[in-house]
PDB file of C-alpha atoms in Angstrom:
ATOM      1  CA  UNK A   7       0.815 -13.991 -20.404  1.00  0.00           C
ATOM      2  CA  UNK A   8      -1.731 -11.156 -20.311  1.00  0.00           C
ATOM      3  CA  UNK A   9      -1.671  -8.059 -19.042  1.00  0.00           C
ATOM      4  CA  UNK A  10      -3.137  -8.644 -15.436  1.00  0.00           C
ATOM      5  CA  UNK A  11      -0.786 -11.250 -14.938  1.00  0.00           C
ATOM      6  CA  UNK A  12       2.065  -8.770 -15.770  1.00  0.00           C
ATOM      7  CA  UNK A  13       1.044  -6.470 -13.461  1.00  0.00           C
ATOM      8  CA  UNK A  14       0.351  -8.421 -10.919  1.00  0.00           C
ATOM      9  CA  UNK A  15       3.797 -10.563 -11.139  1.00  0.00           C
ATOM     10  CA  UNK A  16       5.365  -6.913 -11.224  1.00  0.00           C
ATOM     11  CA  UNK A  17       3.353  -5.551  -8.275  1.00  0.00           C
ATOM     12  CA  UNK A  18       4.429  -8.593  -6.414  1.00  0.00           C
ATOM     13  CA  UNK A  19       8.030  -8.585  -7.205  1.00  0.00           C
ATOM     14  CA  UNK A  20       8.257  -4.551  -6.153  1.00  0.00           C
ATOM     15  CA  UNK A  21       6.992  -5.561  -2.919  1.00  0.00           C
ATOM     16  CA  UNK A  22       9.302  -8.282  -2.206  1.00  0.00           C
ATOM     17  CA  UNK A  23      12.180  -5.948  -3.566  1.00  0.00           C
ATOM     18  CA  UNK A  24      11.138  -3.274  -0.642  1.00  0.00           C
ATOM     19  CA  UNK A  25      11.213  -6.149   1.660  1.00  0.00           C
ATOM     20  CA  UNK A  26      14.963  -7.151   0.092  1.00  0.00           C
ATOM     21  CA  UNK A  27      16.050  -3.735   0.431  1.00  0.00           C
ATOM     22  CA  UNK A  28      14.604  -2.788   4.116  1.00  0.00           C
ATOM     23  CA  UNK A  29      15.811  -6.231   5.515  1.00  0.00           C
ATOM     24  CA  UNK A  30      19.458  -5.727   4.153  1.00  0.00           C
ATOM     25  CA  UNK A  31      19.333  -2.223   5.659  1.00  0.00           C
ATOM     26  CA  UNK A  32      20.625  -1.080   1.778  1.00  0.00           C
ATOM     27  CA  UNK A  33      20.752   2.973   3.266  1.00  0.00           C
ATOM     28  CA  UNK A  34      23.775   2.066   4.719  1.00  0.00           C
ATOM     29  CA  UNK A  35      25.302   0.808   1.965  1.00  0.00           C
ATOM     30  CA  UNK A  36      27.127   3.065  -1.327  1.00  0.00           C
ATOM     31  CA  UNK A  37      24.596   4.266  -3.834  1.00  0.00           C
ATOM     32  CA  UNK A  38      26.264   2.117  -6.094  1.00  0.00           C
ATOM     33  CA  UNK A  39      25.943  -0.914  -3.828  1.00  0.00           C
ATOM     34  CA  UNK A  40      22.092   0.126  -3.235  1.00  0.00           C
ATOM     35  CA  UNK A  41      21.243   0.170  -7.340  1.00  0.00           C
ATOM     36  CA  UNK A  42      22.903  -3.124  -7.836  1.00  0.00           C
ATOM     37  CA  UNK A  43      21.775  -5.053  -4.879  1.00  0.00           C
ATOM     38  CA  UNK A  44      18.051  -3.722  -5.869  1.00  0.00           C
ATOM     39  CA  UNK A  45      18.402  -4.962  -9.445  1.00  0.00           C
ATOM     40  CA  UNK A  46      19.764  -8.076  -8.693  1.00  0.00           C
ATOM     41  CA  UNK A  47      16.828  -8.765  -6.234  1.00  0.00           C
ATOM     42  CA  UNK A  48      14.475  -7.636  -8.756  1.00  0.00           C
ATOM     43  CA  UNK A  49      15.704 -10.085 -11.021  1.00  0.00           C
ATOM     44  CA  UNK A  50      16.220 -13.031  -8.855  1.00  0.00           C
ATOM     45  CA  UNK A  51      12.373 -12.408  -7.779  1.00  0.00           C
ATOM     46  CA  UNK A  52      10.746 -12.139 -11.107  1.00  0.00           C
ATOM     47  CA  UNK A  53      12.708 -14.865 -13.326  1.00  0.00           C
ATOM     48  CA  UNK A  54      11.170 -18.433 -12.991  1.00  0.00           C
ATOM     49  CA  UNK A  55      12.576 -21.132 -11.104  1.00  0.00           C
ATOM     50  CA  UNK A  56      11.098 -24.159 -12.415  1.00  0.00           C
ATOM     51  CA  UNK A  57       7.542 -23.709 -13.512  1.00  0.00           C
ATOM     52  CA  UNK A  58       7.029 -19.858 -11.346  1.00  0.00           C
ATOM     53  CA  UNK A  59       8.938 -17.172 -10.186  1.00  0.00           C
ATOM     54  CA  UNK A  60       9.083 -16.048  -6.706  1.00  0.00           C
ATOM     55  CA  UNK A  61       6.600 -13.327  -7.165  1.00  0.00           C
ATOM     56  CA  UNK A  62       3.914 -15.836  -8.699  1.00  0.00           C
ATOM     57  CA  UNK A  63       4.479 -17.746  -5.773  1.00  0.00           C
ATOM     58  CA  UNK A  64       3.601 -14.669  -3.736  1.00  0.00           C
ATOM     59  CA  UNK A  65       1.044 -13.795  -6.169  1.00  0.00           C
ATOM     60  CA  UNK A  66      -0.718 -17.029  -5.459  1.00  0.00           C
ATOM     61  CA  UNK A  67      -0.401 -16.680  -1.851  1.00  0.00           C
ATOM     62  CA  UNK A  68      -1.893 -12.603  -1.156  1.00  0.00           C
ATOM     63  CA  UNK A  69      -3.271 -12.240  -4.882  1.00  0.00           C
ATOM     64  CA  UNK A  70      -2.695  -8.886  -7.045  1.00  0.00           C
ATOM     65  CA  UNK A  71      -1.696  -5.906  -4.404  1.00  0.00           C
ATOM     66  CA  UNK A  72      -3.449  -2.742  -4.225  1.00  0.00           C
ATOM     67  CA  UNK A  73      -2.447   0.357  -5.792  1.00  0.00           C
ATOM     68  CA  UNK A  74      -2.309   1.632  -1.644  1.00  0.00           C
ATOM     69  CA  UNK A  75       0.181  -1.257  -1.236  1.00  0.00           C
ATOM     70  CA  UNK A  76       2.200  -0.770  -4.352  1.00  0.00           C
ATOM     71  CA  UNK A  77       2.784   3.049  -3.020  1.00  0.00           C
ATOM     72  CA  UNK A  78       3.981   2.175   0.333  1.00  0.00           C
ATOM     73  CA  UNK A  79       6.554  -0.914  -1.413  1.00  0.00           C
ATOM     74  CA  UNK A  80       7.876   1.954  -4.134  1.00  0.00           C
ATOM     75  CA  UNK A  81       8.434   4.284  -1.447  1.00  0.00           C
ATOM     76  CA  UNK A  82      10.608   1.749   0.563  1.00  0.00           C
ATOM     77  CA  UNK A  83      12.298   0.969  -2.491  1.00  0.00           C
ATOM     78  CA  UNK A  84      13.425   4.508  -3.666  1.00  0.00           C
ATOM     79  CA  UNK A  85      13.857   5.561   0.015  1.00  0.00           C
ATOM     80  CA  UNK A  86      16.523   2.464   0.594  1.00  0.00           C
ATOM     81  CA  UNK A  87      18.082   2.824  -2.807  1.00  0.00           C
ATOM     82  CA  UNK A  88      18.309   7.048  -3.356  1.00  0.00           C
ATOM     83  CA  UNK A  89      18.130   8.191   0.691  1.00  0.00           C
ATOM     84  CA  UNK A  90      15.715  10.646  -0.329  1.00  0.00           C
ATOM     85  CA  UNK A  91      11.713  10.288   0.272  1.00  0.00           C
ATOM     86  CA  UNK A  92       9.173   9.119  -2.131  1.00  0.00           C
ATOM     87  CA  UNK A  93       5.981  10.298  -0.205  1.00  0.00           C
ATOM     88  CA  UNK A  94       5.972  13.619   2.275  1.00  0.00           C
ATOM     89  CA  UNK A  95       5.921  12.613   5.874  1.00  0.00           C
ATOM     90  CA  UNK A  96       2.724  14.047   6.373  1.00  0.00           C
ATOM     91  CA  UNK A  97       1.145  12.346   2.944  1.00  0.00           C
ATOM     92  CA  UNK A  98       2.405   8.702   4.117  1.00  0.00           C
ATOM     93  CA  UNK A  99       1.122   9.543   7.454  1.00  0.00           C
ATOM     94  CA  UNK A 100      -2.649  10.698   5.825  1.00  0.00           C
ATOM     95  CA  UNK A 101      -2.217   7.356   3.272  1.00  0.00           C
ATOM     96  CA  UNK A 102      -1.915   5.400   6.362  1.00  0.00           C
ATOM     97  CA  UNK A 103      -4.331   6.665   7.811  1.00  0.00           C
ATOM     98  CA  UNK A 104      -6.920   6.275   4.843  1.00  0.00           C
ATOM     99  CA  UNK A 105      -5.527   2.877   4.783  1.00  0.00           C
ATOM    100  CA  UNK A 106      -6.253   1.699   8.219  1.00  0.00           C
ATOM    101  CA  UNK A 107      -9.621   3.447   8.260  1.00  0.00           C
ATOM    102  CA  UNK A 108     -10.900   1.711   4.827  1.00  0.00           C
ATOM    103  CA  UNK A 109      -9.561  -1.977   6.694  1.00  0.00           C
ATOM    104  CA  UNK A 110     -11.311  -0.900   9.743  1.00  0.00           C
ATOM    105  CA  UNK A 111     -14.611  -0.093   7.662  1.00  0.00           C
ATOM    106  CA  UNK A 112     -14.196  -2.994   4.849  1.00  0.00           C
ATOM    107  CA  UNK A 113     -13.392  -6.040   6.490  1.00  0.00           C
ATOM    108  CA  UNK A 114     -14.966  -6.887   9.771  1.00  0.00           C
ATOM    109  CA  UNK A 115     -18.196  -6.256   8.243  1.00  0.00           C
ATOM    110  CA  UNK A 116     -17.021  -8.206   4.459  1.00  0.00           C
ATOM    111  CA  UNK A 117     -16.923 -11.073   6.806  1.00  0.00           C
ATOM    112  CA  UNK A 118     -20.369 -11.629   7.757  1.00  0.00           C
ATOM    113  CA  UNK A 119     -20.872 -10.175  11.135  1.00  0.00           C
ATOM    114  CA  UNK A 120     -23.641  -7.510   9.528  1.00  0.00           C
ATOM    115  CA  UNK A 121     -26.199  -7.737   7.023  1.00  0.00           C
ATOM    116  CA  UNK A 122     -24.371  -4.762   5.566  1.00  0.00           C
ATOM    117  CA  UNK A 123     -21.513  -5.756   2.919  1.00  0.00           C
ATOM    118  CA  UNK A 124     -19.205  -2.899   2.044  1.00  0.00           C
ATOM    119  CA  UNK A 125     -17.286  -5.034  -0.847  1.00  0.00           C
ATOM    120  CA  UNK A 126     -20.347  -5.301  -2.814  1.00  0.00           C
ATOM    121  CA  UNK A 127     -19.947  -0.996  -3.328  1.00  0.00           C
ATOM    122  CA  UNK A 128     -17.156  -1.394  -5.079  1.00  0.00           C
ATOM    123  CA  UNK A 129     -19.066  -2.982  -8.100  1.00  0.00           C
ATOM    124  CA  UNK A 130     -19.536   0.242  -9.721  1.00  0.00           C
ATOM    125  CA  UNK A 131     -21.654   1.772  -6.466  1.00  0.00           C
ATOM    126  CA  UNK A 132     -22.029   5.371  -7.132  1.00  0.00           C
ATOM    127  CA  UNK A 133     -21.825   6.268  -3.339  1.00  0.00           C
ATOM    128  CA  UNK A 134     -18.614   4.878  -3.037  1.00  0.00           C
ATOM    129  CA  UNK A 135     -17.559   7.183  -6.228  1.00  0.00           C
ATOM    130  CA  UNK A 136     -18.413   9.865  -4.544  1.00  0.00           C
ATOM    131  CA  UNK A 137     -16.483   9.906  -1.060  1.00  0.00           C
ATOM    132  CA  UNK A 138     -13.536   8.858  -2.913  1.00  0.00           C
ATOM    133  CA  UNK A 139     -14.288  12.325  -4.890  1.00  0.00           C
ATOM    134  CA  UNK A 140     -14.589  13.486  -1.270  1.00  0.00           C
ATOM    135  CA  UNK A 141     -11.734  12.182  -0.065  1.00  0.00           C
ATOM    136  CA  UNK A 142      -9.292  13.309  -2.565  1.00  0.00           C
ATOM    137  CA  UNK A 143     -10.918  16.863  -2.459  1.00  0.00           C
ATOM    138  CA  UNK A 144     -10.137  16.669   1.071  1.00  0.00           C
ATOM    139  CA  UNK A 145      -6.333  15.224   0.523  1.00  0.00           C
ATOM    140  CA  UNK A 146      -5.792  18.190  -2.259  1.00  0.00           C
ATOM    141  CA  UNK A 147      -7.255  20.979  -0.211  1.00  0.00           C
ATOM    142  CA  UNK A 148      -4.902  19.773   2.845  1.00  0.00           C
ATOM    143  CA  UNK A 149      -1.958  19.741   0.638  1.00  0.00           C
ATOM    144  CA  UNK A 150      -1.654  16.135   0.753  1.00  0.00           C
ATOM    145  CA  UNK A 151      -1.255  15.762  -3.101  1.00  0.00           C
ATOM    146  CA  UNK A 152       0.646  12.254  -2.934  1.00  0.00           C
ATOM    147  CA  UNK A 153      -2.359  10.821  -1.412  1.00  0.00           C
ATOM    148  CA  UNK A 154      -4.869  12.472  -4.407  1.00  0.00           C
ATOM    149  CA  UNK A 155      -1.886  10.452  -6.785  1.00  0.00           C
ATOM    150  CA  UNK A 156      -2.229   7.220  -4.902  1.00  0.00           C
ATOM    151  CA  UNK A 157      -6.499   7.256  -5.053  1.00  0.00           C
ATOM    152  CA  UNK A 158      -6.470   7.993  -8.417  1.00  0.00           C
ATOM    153  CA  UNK A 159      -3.937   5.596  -9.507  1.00  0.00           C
ATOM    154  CA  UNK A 160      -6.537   3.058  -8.377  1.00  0.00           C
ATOM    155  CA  UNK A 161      -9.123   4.471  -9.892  1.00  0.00           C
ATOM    156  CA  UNK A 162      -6.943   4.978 -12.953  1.00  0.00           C
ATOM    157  CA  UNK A 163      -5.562   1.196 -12.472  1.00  0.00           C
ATOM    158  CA  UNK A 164      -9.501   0.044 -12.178  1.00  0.00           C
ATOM    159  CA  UNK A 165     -10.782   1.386 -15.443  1.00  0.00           C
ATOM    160  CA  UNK A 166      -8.167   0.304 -16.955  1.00  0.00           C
ATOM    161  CA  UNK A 167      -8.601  -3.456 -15.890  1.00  0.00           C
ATOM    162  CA  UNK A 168      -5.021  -3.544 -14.731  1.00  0.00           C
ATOM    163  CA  UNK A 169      -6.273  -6.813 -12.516  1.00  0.00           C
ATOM    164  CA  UNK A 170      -8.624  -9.506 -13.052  1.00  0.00           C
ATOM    165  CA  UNK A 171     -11.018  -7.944 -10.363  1.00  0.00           C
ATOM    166  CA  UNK A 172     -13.344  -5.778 -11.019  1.00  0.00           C
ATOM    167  CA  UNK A 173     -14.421  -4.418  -7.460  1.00  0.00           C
ATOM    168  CA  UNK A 174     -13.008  -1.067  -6.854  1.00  0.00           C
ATOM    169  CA  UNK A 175     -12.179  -1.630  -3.344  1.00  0.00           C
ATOM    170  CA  UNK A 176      -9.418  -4.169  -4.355  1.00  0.00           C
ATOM    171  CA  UNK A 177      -7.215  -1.762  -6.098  1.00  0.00           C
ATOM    172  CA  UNK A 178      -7.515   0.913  -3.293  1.00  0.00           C
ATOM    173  CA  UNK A 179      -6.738  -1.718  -0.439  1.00  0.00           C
ATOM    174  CA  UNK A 180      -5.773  -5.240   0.409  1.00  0.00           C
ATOM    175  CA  UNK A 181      -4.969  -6.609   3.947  1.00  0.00           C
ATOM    176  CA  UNK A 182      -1.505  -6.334   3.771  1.00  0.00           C
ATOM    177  CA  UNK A 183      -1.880  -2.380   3.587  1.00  0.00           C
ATOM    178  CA  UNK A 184      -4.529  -2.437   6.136  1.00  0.00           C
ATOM    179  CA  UNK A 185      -2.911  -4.439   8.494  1.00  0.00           C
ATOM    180  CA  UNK A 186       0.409  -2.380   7.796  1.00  0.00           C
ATOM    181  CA  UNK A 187      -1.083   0.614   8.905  1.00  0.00           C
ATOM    182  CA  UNK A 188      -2.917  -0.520  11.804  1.00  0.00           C
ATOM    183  CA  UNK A 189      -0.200  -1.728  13.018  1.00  0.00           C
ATOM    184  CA  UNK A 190       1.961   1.881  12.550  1.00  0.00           C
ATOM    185  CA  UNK A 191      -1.563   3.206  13.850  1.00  0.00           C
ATOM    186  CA  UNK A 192      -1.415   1.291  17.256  1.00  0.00           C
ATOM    187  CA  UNK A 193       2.126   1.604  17.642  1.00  0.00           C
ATOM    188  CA  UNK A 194       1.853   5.409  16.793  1.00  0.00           C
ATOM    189  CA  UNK A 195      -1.131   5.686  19.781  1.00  0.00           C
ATOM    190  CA  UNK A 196       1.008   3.763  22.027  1.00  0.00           C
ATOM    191  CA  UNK A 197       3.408   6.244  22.182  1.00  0.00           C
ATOM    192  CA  UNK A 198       1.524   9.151  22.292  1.00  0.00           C
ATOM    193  CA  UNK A 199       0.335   7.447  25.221  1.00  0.00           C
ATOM    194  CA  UNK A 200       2.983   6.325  26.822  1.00  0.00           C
ATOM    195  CA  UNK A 201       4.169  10.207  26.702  1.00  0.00           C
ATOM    196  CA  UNK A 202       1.446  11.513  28.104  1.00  0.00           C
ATOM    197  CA  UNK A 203       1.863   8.734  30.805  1.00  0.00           C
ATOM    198  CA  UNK A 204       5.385   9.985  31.145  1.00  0.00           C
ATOM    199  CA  UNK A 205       4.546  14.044  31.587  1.00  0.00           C
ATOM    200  CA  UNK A 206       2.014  12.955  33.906  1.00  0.00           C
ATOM    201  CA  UNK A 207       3.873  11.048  36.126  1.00  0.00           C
ATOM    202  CA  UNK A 208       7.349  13.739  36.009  1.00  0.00           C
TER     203      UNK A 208
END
């Protein structure tokens, strides 16, 4: 098996591990309890039944997850299993952000609507290169430092050929993360709303 596959089989089975831990509400549980009922997921997930595991099942189904995705699934994980928090509030709240923005800006437009395909700059487009270099300039000078870790992991993770792709934009995002933190997005604007509904109306 080579390397790609690896780390796409292990990206896959973290994810369904910080579904496994969120779903059987593991916080609650004895630390003890947490650490075993993690491993044993992890396991169960990642050794084949039959021909594939359950993560190359889910592999074949959503393809290799982005390094944006992997961050928000090992967060879950360690925040279920230790109680304590993998990213700052405020640098899972800018991720999100960045995430939901880049899904906004990627894939309506990767879909044919325009003549204008973002995907293609992230074969090696230098433009691209540089409002990443933006970005995390931006993230570091605002003291978001785990979101400068999580864009250069990709970028780290792309030159490295971690996965079979080589376009840039599918190691910072993937739809899952997108449509993750749209959805926190919307729900997050509904109730600011819905507060400044209520103030208006006391």
């Amino acid at each position: 098996m080579s390397f790609q596959a690896l780390f796409g089989l292990a990206g896959c089975g973290l994810l369904l591990v910080a579904l496994a831990a969120s779903a059987l509400r593991l916080q609650n549980r004895a630390v003890r309890v947490r650490t075993a009922v993690a491993l044993l997921v992890a396991i169960a997930v990642l050794v084949p039944v039959g021909d594939l595991s359950i993560a190359a099942y889910v592999r074949g189904a959503t393809g290799d997850l982005s390094v944006t995705t992997l961050a928000l699934a090992a967060g879950a994980c360690f925040t279920r299993v230790t109680g304590r928090r993998f990213l700052d509030p405020r640098d899972r709240s800018a991720l999100l952000a960045l995430a939901a923005g880049a899904g906004v800006f990627l894939y309506p437009f990767a879909l044919g609507w325009t003549p204008f395909d973002p995907y293609a700059l992230g074969f090696g487009s230098l433009a691209l290169v540089g409002v990443l270099l933006l970005v995390t300039a931006a993230a570091w000078r605002a003291g978001r430092s785990g979101t400068v870790i999580v864009v250069l992991a990709g970028i780290l993770a792309y030159l490295a050929g971690a996965y079979e792709s080589r376009n840039l934009w599918d190691y910072l995002i993937d739809p899952l993360a997108a449509s993750y933190a749209l959805a926190l997005c919307a729900a997050e604007a509904f109730r600011i709303a819905g507060r400044s509904f209520q103030r208006r109306a006391s």
